[in-house]
């Protein structure tokens, strides 16, 4: 007989302590990599906790395959504006032949650098180990144990069972603000109206005839022209989930990356990636859309007739879930007005990129000479909890501000600042860290706070 009981009481138990560290970083995406490398280089015993068996975050698990937001326009010239520990990562990728030349788009207003995903995974491992970072894979955070306004221990679920990790400082780079939410930090989800930035499932296509594909769809806009002609020629044959498709060649031009899907929930709003049922349904929907779009590529786009799908990303690519309420929230106006902050920790060089129902809305800074904005230290500092920093797409931003600073360039900046501050802080509350002192250390580490 089935029970109607809606909840169960879990018995208390003693947890083995996995280890004690100076700094624990949760999440191995760009923010987590930069945070762990920075903290460990400054002498902090650092643990990096990752739910997958590899690092890279959405860049690997989500199949993004390029770094966005490293380059921006300064005094009319497109140049790399994000520096620091990321330069070590880029040089390692370059040395292993895993980094493509910069690719421009949007009439020269954006520039990205694509990479080989497998090489990125290997390089990230080597990079962390060379910095002295301890790695713990296949591990998820399940709860926190609090001591007043401090995290006493992080409870994790591992293949060895449930354990606890203790540290002076914790850095939430989970992308979903998992640790902050568990610790009671106030947060917002999506756009505040039940939706948010729509996610996409990414895939890669191999065996492309580059001699035909590059002339036909070699620039950012061309694939959308093919889609529009197909709509007009044969209405109803193809159901495109969104306008603004992105189809780009990788280092080997016989392999292409497709960013073309858009995943909604049953009510037509953006899938909520912190809802287990919606996330599960979204994974299925993303693969369904891939099958449909790939049929269009093979039938209509030169060079793709004999191509094959060589990889579907391990998970749907998430753009936005929880965002903490910190001491300051970056806004869309900050992006458009190229804002400067006295407590700047570095530069965001990516424009607003709002994935809305059916398409993408871009918002670029109004100043042609300063096509970027500062990122504030206060974005990383929760209003509550004394030994927690939050970096990456779940830092303190509005929906519009997050649409820009969530890109990997901004995440590297936030991660390095968080890792540096955590190593400097010791047992001092993060709300009391001196941003001027932090800026000095960041500059000494090669960060560019102002071109």
PDB file of N, CA and C in Angstrom, residues 252-297:
ATOM      1  N   UNK A 252      39.709  22.877 -36.158  1.00  0.00           N
ATOM      2  CA  UNK A 252      39.643  22.101 -37.391  1.00  0.00           C
ATOM      3  C   UNK A 252      38.341  22.474 -38.096  1.00  0.00           C
ATOM      4  N   UNK A 253      38.381  23.106 -39.278  1.00  0.00           N
ATOM      5  CA  UNK A 253      37.148  23.601 -39.908  1.00  0.00           C
ATOM      6  C   UNK A 253      36.206  22.510 -40.399  1.00  0.00           C
ATOM      7  N   UNK A 254      36.598  21.239 -40.266  1.00  0.00           N
ATOM      8  CA  UNK A 254      35.650  20.165 -40.578  1.00  0.00           C
ATOM      9  C   UNK A 254      34.745  19.879 -39.389  1.00  0.00           C
ATOM     10  N   UNK A 255      34.961  20.600 -38.277  1.00  0.00           N
ATOM     11  CA  UNK A 255      34.131  20.451 -37.084  1.00  0.00           C
ATOM     12  C   UNK A 255      33.543  21.803 -36.711  1.00  0.00           C
ATOM     13  N   UNK A 256      32.239  21.821 -36.467  1.00  0.00           N
ATOM     14  CA  UNK A 256      31.545  23.077 -36.184  1.00  0.00           C
ATOM     15  C   UNK A 256      30.776  22.970 -34.881  1.00  0.00           C
ATOM     16  N   UNK A 257      30.573  24.110 -34.249  1.00  0.00           N
ATOM     17  CA  UNK A 257      29.799  24.211 -33.015  1.00  0.00           C
ATOM     18  C   UNK A 257      28.451  24.845 -33.328  1.00  0.00           C
ATOM     19  N   UNK A 258      27.384  24.290 -32.777  1.00  0.00           N
ATOM     20  CA  UNK A 258      26.038  24.800 -33.025  1.00  0.00           C
ATOM     21  C   UNK A 258      25.398  25.251 -31.723  1.00  0.00           C
ATOM     22  N   UNK A 259      25.036  26.526 -31.683  1.00  0.00           N
ATOM     23  CA  UNK A 259      24.314  27.136 -30.569  1.00  0.00           C
ATOM     24  C   UNK A 259      22.992  27.636 -31.152  1.00  0.00           C
ATOM     25  N   UNK A 260      22.010  26.762 -31.207  1.00  0.00           N
ATOM     26  CA  UNK A 260      20.803  27.051 -31.993  1.00  0.00           C
ATOM     27  C   UNK A 260      19.505  26.730 -31.257  1.00  0.00           C
ATOM     28  N   UNK A 261      19.591  26.052 -30.101  1.00  0.00           N
ATOM     29  CA  UNK A 261      18.380  25.614 -29.414  1.00  0.00           C
ATOM     30  C   UNK A 261      17.944  26.642 -28.382  1.00  0.00           C
ATOM     31  N   UNK A 262      16.702  26.522 -27.955  1.00  0.00           N
ATOM     32  CA  UNK A 262      16.177  27.377 -26.884  1.00  0.00           C
ATOM     33  C   UNK A 262      15.116  26.577 -26.144  1.00  0.00           C
ATOM     34  N   UNK A 263      15.303  26.446 -24.817  1.00  0.00           N
ATOM     35  CA  UNK A 263      14.497  25.495 -24.062  1.00  0.00           C
ATOM     36  C   UNK A 263      13.553  26.214 -23.112  1.00  0.00           C
ATOM     37  N   UNK A 264      12.276  25.987 -23.327  1.00  0.00           N
ATOM     38  CA  UNK A 264      11.227  26.554 -22.481  1.00  0.00           C
ATOM     39  C   UNK A 264      10.591  25.451 -21.642  1.00  0.00           C
ATOM     40  N   UNK A 265       9.870  25.857 -20.605  1.00  0.00           N
ATOM     41  CA  UNK A 265       9.099  24.891 -19.829  1.00  0.00           C
ATOM     42  C   UNK A 265       7.695  24.762 -20.424  1.00  0.00           C
ATOM     43  N   UNK A 266       6.827  24.039 -19.765  1.00  0.00           N
ATOM     44  CA  UNK A 266       5.493  23.760 -20.319  1.00  0.00           C
ATOM     45  C   UNK A 266       4.634  25.007 -20.440  1.00  0.00           C
ATOM     46  N   UNK A 267       4.976  26.068 -19.717  1.00  0.00           N
ATOM     47  CA  UNK A 267       4.215  27.315 -19.800  1.00  0.00           C
ATOM     48  C   UNK A 267       4.823  28.306 -20.783  1.00  0.00           C
ATOM     49  N   UNK A 268       5.900  27.923 -21.452  1.00  0.00           N
ATOM     50  CA  UNK A 268       6.526  28.783 -22.446  1.00  0.00           C
ATOM     51  C   UNK A 268       7.571  29.731 -21.901  1.00  0.00           C
ATOM     52  N   UNK A 269       7.839  29.676 -20.605  1.00  0.00           N
ATOM     53  CA  UNK A 269       8.873  30.511 -20.017  1.00  0.00           C
ATOM     54  C   UNK A 269      10.203  29.752 -20.001  1.00  0.00           C
ATOM     55  N   UNK A 270      11.266  30.465 -19.673  1.00  0.00           N
ATOM     56  CA  UNK A 270      12.578  29.822 -19.645  1.00  0.00           C
ATOM     57  C   UNK A 270      12.588  28.685 -18.628  1.00  0.00           C
ATOM     58  N   UNK A 271      13.162  27.574 -19.023  1.00  0.00           N
ATOM     59  CA  UNK A 271      13.289  26.441 -18.123  1.00  0.00           C
ATOM     60  C   UNK A 271      14.029  26.852 -16.856  1.00  0.00           C
ATOM     61  N   UNK A 272      13.482  26.454 -15.714  1.00  0.00           N
ATOM     62  CA  UNK A 272      14.096  26.760 -14.430  1.00  0.00           C
ATOM     63  C   UNK A 272      15.070  25.641 -14.077  1.00  0.00           C
ATOM     64  N   UNK A 273      16.350  25.923 -14.139  1.00  0.00           N
ATOM     65  CA  UNK A 273      17.366  24.892 -13.975  1.00  0.00           C
ATOM     66  C   UNK A 273      17.627  24.529 -12.523  1.00  0.00           C
ATOM     67  N   UNK A 274      16.970  25.178 -11.579  1.00  0.00           N
ATOM     68  CA  UNK A 274      17.052  24.735 -10.188  1.00  0.00           C
ATOM     69  C   UNK A 274      15.759  24.050  -9.763  1.00  0.00           C
ATOM     70  N   UNK A 275      14.947  23.671 -10.728  1.00  0.00           N
ATOM     71  CA  UNK A 275      13.773  22.819 -10.508  1.00  0.00           C
ATOM     72  C   UNK A 275      14.089  21.464 -11.141  1.00  0.00           C
ATOM     73  N   UNK A 276      14.137  20.414 -10.328  1.00  0.00           N
ATOM     74  CA  UNK A 276      14.599  19.106 -10.807  1.00  0.00           C
ATOM     75  C   UNK A 276      13.758  18.578 -11.959  1.00  0.00           C
ATOM     76  N   UNK A 277      12.437  18.747 -11.888  1.00  0.00           N
ATOM     77  CA  UNK A 277      11.573  18.226 -12.940  1.00  0.00           C
ATOM     78  C   UNK A 277      11.733  19.012 -14.237  1.00  0.00           C
ATOM     79  N   UNK A 278      11.814  20.339 -14.141  1.00  0.00           N
ATOM     80  CA  UNK A 278      11.991  21.150 -15.347  1.00  0.00           C
ATOM     81  C   UNK A 278      13.356  20.892 -15.981  1.00  0.00           C
ATOM     82  N   UNK A 279      14.363  20.722 -15.156  1.00  0.00           N
ATOM     83  CA  UNK A 279      15.695  20.443 -15.685  1.00  0.00           C
ATOM     84  C   UNK A 279      15.721  19.119 -16.430  1.00  0.00           C
ATOM     85  N   UNK A 280      15.074  18.116 -15.888  1.00  0.00           N
ATOM     86  CA  UNK A 280      15.025  16.804 -16.542  1.00  0.00           C
ATOM     87  C   UNK A 280      14.284  16.879 -17.869  1.00  0.00           C
ATOM     88  N   UNK A 281      13.129  17.542 -17.864  1.00  0.00           N
ATOM     89  CA  UNK A 281      12.360  17.689 -19.106  1.00  0.00           C
ATOM     90  C   UNK A 281      13.131  18.512 -20.132  1.00  0.00           C
ATOM     91  N   UNK A 282      13.888  19.511 -19.662  1.00  0.00           N
ATOM     92  CA  UNK A 282      14.652  20.358 -20.569  1.00  0.00           C
ATOM     93  C   UNK A 282      15.776  19.610 -21.264  1.00  0.00           C
ATOM     94  N   UNK A 283      16.374  18.648 -20.587  1.00  0.00           N
ATOM     95  CA  UNK A 283      17.417  17.850 -21.225  1.00  0.00           C
ATOM     96  C   UNK A 283      16.846  17.087 -22.421  1.00  0.00           C
ATOM     97  N   UNK A 284      15.670  16.524 -22.252  1.00  0.00           N
ATOM     98  CA  UNK A 284      15.019  15.773 -23.336  1.00  0.00           C
ATOM     99  C   UNK A 284      14.645  16.712 -24.477  1.00  0.00           C
ATOM    100  N   UNK A 285      14.088  17.873 -24.128  1.00  0.00           N
ATOM    101  CA  UNK A 285      13.665  18.828 -25.148  1.00  0.00           C
ATOM    102  C   UNK A 285      14.851  19.350 -25.956  1.00  0.00           C
ATOM    103  N   UNK A 286      15.972  19.588 -25.294  1.00  0.00           N
ATOM    104  CA  UNK A 286      17.149  20.068 -26.011  1.00  0.00           C
ATOM    105  C   UNK A 286      17.618  19.095 -27.070  1.00  0.00           C
ATOM    106  N   UNK A 287      17.638  17.815 -26.728  1.00  0.00           N
ATOM    107  CA  UNK A 287      18.068  16.809 -27.712  1.00  0.00           C
ATOM    108  C   UNK A 287      17.049  16.658 -28.836  1.00  0.00           C
ATOM    109  N   UNK A 288      15.765  16.827 -28.514  1.00  0.00           N
ATOM    110  CA  UNK A 288      14.750  16.779 -29.576  1.00  0.00           C
ATOM    111  C   UNK A 288      14.983  17.909 -30.580  1.00  0.00           C
ATOM    112  N   UNK A 289      15.260  19.112 -30.083  1.00  0.00           N
ATOM    113  CA  UNK A 289      15.503  20.247 -30.973  1.00  0.00           C
ATOM    114  C   UNK A 289      16.762  20.034 -31.815  1.00  0.00           C
ATOM    115  N   UNK A 290      17.772  19.407 -31.243  1.00  0.00           N
ATOM    116  CA  UNK A 290      19.000  19.138 -31.991  1.00  0.00           C
ATOM    117  C   UNK A 290      18.720  18.245 -33.188  1.00  0.00           C
ATOM    118  N   UNK A 291      17.944  17.193 -32.986  1.00  0.00           N
ATOM    119  CA  UNK A 291      17.605  16.287 -34.089  1.00  0.00           C
ATOM    120  C   UNK A 291      16.913  17.054 -35.212  1.00  0.00           C
ATOM    121  N   UNK A 292      15.977  17.925 -34.857  1.00  0.00           N
ATOM    122  CA  UNK A 292      15.235  18.692 -35.870  1.00  0.00           C
ATOM    123  C   UNK A 292      16.155  19.673 -36.602  1.00  0.00           C
ATOM    124  N   UNK A 293      17.014  20.357 -35.855  1.00  0.00           N
ATOM    125  CA  UNK A 293      17.864  21.355 -36.492  1.00  0.00           C
ATOM    126  C   UNK A 293      18.922  20.695 -37.366  1.00  0.00           C
ATOM    127  N   UNK A 294      19.425  19.563 -36.935  1.00  0.00           N
ATOM    128  CA  UNK A 294      20.443  18.875 -37.730  1.00  0.00           C
ATOM    129  C   UNK A 294      19.862  18.408 -39.062  1.00  0.00           C
ATOM    130  N   UNK A 295      18.584  18.051 -39.080  1.00  0.00           N
ATOM    131  CA  UNK A 295      17.928  17.687 -40.345  1.00  0.00           C
ATOM    132  C   UNK A 295      17.966  18.874 -41.315  1.00  0.00           C
ATOM    133  N   UNK A 296      17.716  20.069 -40.803  1.00  0.00           N
ATOM    134  CA  UNK A 296      17.791  21.276 -41.627  1.00  0.00           C
ATOM    135  C   UNK A 296      19.208  21.484 -42.159  1.00  0.00           C
ATOM    136  N   UNK A 297      20.215  21.323 -41.308  1.00  0.00           N
ATOM    137  CA  UNK A 297      21.592  21.521 -41.744  1.00  0.00           C
ATOM    138  C   UNK A 297      21.957  20.572 -42.883  1.00  0.00           C
TER     139      UNK A 297
END
